Short mmCIF file of C-alpha atoms and ligand atoms in Angstrom, two decimals:
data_model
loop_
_atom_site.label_atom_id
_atom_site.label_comp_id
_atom_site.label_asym_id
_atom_site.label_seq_id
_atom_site.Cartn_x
_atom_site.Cartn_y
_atom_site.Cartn_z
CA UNK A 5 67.83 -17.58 41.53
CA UNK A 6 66.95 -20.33 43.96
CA UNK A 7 63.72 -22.38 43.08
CA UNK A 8 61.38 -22.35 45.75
CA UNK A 9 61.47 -25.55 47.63
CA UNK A 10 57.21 -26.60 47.97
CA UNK A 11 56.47 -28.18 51.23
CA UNK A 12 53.19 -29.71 52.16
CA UNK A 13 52.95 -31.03 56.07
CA UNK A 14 49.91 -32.62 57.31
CA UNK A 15 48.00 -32.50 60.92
CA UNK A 16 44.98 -34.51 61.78
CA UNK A 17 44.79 -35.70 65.29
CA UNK A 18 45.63 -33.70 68.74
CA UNK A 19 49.01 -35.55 69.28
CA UNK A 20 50.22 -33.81 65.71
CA UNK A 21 49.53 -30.38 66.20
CA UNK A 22 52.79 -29.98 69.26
CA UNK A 23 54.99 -31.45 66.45
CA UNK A 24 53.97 -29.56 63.39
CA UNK A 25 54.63 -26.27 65.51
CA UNK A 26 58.16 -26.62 65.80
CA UNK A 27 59.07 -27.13 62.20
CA UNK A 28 56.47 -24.75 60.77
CA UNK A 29 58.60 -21.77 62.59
CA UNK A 30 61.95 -23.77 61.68
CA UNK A 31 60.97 -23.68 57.86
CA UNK A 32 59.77 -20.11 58.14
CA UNK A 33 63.55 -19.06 58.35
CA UNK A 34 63.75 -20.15 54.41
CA UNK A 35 63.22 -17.68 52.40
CA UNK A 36 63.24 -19.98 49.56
CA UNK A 37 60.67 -22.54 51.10
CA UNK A 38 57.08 -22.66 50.55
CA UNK A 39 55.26 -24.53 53.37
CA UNK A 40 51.42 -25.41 53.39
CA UNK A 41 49.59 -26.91 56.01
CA UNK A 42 47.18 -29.21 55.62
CA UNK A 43 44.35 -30.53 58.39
CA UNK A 44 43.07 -33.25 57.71
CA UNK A 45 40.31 -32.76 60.28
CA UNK A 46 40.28 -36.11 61.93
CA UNK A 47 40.04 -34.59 64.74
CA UNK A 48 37.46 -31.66 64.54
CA UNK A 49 35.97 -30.65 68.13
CA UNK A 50 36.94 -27.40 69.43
CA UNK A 51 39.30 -28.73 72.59
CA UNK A 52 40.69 -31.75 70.31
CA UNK A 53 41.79 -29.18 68.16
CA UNK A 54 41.09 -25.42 67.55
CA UNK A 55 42.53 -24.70 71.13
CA UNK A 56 45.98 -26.06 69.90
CA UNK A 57 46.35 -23.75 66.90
CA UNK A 58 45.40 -20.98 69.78
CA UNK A 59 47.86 -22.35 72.79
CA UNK A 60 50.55 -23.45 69.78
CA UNK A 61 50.24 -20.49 67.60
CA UNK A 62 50.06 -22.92 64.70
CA UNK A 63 49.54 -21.21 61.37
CA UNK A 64 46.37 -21.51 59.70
CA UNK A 65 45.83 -24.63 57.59
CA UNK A 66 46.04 -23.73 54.07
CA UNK A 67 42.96 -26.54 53.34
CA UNK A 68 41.04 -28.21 56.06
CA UNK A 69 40.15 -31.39 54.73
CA UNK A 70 37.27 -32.11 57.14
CA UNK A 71 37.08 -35.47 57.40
CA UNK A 72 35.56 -36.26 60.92
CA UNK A 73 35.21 -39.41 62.33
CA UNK A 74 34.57 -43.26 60.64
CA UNK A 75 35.97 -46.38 61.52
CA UNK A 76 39.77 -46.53 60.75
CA UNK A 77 38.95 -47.83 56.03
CA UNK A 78 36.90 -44.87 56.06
CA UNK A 79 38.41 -42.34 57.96
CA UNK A 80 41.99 -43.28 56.39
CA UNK A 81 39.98 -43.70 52.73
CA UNK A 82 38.19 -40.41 52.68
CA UNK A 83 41.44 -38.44 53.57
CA UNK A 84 43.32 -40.05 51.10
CA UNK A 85 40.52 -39.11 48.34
CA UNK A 86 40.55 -35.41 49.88
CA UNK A 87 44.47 -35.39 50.12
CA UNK A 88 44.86 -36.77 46.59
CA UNK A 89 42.37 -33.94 45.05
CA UNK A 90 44.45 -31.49 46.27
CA UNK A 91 47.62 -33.12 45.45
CA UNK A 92 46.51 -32.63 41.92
CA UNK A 93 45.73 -29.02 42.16
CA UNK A 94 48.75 -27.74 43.96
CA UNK A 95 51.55 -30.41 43.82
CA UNK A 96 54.31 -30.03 46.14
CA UNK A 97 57.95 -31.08 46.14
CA UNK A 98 57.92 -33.04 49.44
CA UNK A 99 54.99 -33.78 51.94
CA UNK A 100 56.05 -34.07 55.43
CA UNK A 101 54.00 -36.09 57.83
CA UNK A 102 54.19 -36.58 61.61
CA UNK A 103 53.17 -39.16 64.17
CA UNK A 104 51.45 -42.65 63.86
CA UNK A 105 47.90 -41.52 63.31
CA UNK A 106 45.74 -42.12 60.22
CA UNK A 107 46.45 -39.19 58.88
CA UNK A 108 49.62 -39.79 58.66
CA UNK A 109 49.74 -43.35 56.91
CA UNK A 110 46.75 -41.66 54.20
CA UNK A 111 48.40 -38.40 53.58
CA UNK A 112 52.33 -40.53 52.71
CA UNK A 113 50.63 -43.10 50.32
CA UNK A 114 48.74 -40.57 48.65
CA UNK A 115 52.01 -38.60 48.25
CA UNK A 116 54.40 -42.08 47.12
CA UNK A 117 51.87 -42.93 44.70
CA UNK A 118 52.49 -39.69 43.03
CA UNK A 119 55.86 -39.88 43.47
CA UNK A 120 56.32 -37.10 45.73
CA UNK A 121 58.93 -37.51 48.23
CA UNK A 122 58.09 -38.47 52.10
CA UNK A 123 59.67 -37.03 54.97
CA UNK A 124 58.31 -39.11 58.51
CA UNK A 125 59.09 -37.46 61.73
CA UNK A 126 58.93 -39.60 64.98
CA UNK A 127 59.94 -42.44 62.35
CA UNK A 128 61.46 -45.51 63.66
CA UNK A 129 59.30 -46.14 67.01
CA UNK A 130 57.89 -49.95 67.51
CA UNK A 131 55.70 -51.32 69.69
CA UNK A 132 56.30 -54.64 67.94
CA UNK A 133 52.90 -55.06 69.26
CA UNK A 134 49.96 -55.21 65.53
CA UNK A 135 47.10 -55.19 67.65
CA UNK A 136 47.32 -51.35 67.93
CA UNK A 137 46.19 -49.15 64.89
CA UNK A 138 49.37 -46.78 65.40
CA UNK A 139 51.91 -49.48 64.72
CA UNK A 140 50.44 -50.26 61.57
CA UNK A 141 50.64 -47.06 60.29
CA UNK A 142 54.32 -46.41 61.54
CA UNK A 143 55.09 -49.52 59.79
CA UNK A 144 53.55 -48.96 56.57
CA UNK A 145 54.56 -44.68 56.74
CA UNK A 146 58.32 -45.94 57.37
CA UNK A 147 58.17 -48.39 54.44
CA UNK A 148 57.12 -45.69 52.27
CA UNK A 149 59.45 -42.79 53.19
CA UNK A 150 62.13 -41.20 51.96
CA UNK A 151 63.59 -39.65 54.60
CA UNK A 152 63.42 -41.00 58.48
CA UNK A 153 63.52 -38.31 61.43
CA UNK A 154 63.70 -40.25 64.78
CA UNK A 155 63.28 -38.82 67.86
CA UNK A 156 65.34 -41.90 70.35
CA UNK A 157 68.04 -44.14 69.55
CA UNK A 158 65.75 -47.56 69.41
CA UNK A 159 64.18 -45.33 65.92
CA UNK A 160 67.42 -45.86 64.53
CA UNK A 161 68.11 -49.36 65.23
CA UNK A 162 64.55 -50.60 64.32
CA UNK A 163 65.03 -48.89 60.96
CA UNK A 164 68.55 -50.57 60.92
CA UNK A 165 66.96 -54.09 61.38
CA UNK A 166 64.51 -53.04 58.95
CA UNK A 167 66.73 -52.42 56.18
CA UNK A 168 66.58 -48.88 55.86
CA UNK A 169 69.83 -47.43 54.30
CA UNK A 170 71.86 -45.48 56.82
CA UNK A 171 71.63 -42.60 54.13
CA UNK A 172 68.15 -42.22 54.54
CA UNK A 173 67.62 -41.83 58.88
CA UNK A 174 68.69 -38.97 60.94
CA UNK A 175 68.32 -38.59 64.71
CA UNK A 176 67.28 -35.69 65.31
CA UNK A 177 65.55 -35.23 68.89
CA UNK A 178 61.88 -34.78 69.71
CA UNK A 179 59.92 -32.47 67.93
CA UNK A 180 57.21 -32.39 70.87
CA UNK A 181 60.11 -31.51 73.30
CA UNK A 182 60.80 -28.35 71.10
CA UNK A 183 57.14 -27.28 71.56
CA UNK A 184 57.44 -28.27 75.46
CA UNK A 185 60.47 -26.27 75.87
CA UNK A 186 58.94 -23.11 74.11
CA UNK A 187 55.75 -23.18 76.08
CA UNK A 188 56.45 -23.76 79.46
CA UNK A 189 56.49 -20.42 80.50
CA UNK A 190 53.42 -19.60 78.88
CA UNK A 191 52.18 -22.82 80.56
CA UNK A 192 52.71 -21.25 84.09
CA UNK A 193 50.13 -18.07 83.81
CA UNK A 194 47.52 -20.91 82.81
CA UNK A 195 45.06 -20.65 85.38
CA UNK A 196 43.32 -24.79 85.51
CA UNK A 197 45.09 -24.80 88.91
CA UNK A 198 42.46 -22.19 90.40
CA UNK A 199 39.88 -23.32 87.63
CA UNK A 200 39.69 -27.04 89.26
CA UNK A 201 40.45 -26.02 93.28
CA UNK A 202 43.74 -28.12 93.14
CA UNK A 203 47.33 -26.82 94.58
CA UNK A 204 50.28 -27.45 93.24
CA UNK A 205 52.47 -30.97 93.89
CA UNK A 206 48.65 -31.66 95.24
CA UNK A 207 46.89 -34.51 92.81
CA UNK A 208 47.83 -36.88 90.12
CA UNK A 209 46.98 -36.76 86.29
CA UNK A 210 45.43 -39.79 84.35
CA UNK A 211 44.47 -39.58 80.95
CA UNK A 212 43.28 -42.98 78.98
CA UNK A 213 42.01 -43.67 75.32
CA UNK A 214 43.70 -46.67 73.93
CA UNK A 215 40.79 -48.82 72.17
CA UNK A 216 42.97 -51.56 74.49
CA UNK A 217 42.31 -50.10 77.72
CA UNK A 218 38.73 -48.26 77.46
CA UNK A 219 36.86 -50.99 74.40
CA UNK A 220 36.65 -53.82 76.28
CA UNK A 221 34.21 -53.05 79.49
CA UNK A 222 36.08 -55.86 81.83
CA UNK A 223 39.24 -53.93 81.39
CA UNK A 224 38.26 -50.47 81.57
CA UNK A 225 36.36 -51.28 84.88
CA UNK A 226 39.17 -53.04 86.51
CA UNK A 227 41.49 -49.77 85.56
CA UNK A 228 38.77 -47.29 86.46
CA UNK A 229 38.63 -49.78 89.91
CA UNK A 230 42.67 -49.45 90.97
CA UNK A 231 42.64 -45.79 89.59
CA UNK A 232 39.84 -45.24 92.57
CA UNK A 233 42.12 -46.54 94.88
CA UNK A 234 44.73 -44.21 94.45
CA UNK A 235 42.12 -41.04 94.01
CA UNK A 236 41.15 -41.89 97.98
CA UNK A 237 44.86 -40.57 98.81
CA UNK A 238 45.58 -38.37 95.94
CA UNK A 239 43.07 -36.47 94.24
CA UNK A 240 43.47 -37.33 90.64
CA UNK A 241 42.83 -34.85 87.70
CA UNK A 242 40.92 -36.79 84.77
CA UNK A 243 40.60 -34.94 81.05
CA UNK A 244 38.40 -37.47 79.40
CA UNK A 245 39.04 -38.18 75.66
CA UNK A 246 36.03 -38.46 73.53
CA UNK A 247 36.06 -41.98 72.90
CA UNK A 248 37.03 -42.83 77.01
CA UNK A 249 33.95 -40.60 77.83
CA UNK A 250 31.41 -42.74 75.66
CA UNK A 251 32.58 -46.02 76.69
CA UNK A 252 32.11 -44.73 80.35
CA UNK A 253 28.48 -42.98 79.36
CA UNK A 254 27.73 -46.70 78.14
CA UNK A 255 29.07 -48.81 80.57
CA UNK A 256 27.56 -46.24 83.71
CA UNK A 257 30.38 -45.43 85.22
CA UNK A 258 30.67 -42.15 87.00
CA UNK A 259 34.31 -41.03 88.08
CA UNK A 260 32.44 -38.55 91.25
CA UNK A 261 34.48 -35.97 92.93
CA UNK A 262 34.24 -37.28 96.57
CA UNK A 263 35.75 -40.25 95.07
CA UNK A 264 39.02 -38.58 94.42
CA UNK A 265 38.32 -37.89 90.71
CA UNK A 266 38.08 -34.53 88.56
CA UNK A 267 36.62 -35.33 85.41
CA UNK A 268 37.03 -32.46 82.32
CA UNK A 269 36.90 -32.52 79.16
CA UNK A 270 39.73 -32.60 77.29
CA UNK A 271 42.28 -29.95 77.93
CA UNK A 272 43.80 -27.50 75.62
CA UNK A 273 47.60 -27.64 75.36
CA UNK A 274 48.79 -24.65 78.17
CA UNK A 275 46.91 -26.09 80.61
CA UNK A 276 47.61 -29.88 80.40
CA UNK A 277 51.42 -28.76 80.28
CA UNK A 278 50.45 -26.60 83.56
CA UNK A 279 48.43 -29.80 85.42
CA UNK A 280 51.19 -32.06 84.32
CA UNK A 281 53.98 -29.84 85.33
CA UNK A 282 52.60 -29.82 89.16
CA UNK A 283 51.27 -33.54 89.33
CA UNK A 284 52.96 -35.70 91.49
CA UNK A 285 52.30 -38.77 89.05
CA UNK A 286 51.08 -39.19 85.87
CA UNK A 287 49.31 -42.37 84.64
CA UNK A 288 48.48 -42.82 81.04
CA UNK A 289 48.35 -44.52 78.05
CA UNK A 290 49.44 -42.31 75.43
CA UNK A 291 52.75 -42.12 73.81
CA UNK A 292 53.45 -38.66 74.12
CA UNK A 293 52.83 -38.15 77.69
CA UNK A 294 55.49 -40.09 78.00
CA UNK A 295 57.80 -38.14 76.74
CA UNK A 296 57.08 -35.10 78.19
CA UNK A 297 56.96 -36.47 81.99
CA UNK A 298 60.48 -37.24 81.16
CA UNK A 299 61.48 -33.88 80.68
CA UNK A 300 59.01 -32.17 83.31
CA UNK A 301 60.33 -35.09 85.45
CA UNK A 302 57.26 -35.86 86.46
CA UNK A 303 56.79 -40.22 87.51
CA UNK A 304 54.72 -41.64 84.60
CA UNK A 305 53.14 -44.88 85.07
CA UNK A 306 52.07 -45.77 81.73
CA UNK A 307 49.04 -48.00 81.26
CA UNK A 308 50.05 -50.74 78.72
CA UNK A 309 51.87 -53.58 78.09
CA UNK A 310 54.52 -52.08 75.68
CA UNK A 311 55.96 -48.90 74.96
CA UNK A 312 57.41 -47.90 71.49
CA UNK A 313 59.53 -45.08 73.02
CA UNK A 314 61.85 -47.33 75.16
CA UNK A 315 64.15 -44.04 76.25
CA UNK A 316 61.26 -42.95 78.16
CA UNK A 317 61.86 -45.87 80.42
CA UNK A 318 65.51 -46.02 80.64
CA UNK A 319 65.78 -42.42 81.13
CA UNK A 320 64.03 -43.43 84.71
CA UNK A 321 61.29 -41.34 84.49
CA UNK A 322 58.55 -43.76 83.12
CA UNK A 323 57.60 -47.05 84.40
CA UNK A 324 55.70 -49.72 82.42
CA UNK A 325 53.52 -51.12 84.52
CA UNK A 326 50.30 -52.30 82.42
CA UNK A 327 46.98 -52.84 83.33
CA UNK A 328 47.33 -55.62 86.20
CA UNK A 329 46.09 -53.87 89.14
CA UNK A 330 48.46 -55.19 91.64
CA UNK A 331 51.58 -53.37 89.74
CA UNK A 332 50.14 -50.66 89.51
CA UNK A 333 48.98 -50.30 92.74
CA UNK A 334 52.95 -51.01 93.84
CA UNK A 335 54.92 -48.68 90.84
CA UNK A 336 51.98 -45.76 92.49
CA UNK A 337 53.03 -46.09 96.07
CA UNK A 338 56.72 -46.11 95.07
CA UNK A 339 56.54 -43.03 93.02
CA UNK A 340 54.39 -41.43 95.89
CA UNK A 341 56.98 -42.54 98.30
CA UNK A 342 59.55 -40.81 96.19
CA UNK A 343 61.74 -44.23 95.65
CA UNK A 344 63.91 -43.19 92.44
CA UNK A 345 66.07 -44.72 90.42
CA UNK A 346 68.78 -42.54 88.44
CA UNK A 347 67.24 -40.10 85.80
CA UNK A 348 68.85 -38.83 82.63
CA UNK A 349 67.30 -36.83 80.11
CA UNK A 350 67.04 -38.43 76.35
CA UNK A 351 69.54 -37.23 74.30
CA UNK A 352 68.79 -34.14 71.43
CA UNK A 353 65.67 -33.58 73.55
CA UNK A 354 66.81 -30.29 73.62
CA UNK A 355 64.56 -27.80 72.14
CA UNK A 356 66.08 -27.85 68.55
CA UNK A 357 64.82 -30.87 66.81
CA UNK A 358 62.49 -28.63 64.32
CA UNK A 359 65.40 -26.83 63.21
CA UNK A 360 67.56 -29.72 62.14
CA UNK A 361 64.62 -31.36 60.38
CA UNK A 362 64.49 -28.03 58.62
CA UNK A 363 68.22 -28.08 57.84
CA UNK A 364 67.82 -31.44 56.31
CA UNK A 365 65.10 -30.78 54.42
CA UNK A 366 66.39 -27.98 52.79
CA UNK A 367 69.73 -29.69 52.16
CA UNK A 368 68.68 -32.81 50.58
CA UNK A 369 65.26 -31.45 48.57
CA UNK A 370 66.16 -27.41 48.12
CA UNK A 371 68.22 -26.56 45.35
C1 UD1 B 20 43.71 -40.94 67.44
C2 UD1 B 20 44.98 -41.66 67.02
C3 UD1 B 20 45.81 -41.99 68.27
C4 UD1 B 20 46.06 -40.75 69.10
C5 UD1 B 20 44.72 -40.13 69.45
C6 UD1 B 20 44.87 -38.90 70.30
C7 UD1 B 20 44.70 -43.08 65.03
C8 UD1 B 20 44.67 -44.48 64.57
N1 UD1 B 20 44.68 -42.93 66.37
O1 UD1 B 20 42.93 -41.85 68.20
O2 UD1 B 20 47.06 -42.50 67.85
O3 UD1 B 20 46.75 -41.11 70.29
O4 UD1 B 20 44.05 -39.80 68.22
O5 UD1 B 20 43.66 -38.33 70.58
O6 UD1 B 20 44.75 -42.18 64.22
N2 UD1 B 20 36.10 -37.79 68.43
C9 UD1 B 20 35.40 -36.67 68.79
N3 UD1 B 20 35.92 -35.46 68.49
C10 UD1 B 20 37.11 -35.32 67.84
C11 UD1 B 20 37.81 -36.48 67.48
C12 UD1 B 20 37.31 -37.70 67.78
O7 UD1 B 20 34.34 -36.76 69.37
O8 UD1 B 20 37.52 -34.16 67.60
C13 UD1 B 20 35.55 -39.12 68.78
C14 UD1 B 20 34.85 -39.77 67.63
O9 UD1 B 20 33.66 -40.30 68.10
C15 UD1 B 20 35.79 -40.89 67.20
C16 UD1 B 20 36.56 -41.18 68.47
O10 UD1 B 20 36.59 -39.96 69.19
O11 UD1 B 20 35.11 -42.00 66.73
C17 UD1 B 20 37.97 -41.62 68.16
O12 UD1 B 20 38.62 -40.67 67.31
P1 UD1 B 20 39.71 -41.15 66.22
O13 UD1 B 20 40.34 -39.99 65.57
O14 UD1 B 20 39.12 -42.19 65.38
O15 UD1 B 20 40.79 -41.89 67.08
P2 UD1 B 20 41.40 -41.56 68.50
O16 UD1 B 20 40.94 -42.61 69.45
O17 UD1 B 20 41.20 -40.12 68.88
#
């Protein structure tokens, strides 16, 4: 008889939840594989997270470890304390853990002190930039792992440079791709277009919650100030993250609809694929977004300095403009103007990374 092969994965924050849908169905396929999912409930609101189990059809969480918010000790303490607990009442044979996030970094020590083994997917990605929380915890999640699912070539050769034994990293494409792939036409029934009184190929998309771009009031006015600009040509769609919305409650700054701007509240995942399938440009600072302009083929004019998922850029679809108004202003009007360089699409962005991650898995930890 095959032993059953225990696998814990963990989800915390929005940007897990796309990539913990692909390999939850993947691993289903195993008859002799166990899998649990754990939330770790960092994030806890309704449209930062129960709407993605609905739009994803994510299975239930086994435990919801309810965490909430705290600055990052806390938060990444108390999950590790609740993670730990439960590690000691169900044990599994491997814990898989996605993403950057806090979660992430918590829920792989907790499982390496116990000597469970780590599986990291997105692993590899660098900003080299330690000012940002996320690039700690890739660092330290990496370090700890046992096994390294990257998404883009540069994953490989940062682990490489690292010193992480060839044996040890696969490439296997883009987990939030897979999810992308499968929901797209399920996207395209979403109704936000009629919802917000926007057409098609009609507005741009900007979403923004890096503590670089939104903490410090100078900055987050002079973005909020070239962002204006462009909403007096093109209306632009805004779906304000929680922590964006109270620096902008505290600073008094109003994003008004004759100025160009639709303000919601965050979106749930069908109908951010739908608004960002029909933009014209997309402007953001998140790392995921990224990604999936590059497959919708959407321009993406990402907010920041660095990126840690450099194919985005080369593929031609993304352009790393920062926060200095005056590029931004110029990578916008040659987007708008439709000036393109030659696009490719990443390699193993295919639809199928969850199912090699659950190939692997089962290969190197089933028996
Ligand atoms: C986290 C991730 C970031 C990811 C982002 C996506 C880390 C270090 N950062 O950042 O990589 O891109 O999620 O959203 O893990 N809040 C709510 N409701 C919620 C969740 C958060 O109101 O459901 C508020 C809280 O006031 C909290 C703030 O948002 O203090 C920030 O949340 P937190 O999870 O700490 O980090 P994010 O900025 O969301």
């Amino acid at each position: 008889m095959t032993k059953q092969l225990s696998i814990v994965s963990i989800a915390g924050a929005r940007p897990n939840f796309m990539k913990i849908g692909p390999l939850a169905k993947a691993l289903a396929h195993y008859p002799s594989v166990e899998h649990r999912l754990v939330h770790t409930g960092q994030h806890y609101d309704q449209n930062m997270s129960d709407l993605f189990f609905r739009d994803l059809g994510l299975p239930k969480p086994w435990r919801n470890l309810e965490v909430g918010s705290g600055n990052h000790a806390t938060q990444t303490a108390e999950i590790m304390t609740r993670f730990d607990r439960v590690m000691e009442e169900a044990p599994a044979d491997l814990v898989v853990v996605v993403g950057d996030v806090n979660s992430t970094i918590a829920c792989a020590l907790v499982a390496a002190k116990r000597g469970i083994p780590v599986a990291h997917v997105e692993a590899g990605l660098r900003s080299y930039d330690r000012s940002m929380p996320e690039e700690i915890n890739r660092l330290l999640t990496d370090a700890i792992s046992d096994v390294l699912l990257v998404s883009e070539p540069s994953g490989v050769d940062n682990l490489r440079r690292e010193g992480v034994p060839d044996d040890r990293v696969h490439l296997v494409g883009n987990v939030m791709i897979d999810t992308l792939l499968s929901s797209r036409e399920k996207a395209r029934t979403s109704m936000i277009h009629a919802t917000l009184g926007i057409a098609h190929g009609a507005y741009g998309v900007v979403t923004l919650h890096r503590p670089s771009n939104v903490d410090d009031p100078a900055v987050m006015r002079e973005l909020v100030g070239v962002l204006g600009e462009i909403a007096r040509s093109l209306p632009l769609v805004f779906p304000v993250h929680p922590r964006t919305s109270a620096r902008l409650k505290s600073q008094g700054v109003e994003l008004r609809r004759e100025a160009g701007f639709l303000v919601t509240d965050p979106l749930g995942y069908l109908d951010f694929l739908a608004l960002m399938e029909g933009a014209r440009i997309i402007l953001t600072d998140s790392g995921g977004i990224q990604e999936e302009a590059c497959i919708l083929e959407v321009p993406c004019l990402t907010l920041r300095e660095n990126t840690e998922r450099p194919v985005t850029v080369s593929s031609g679809w993304n352009d790393l403009v920062g926060r200095d108004p005056e590029k931004i202003r110029g990578a916008a009007k040659r987007a708008l103007s439709g000036q393109t360089s030659a696009k490719s699409r990443p390699a193993l962005w295919d639809g199928r990374a969850g199912e090699r991650i659950a190939e692997i898995l089962v290969r190197r930890y089933g028996s």
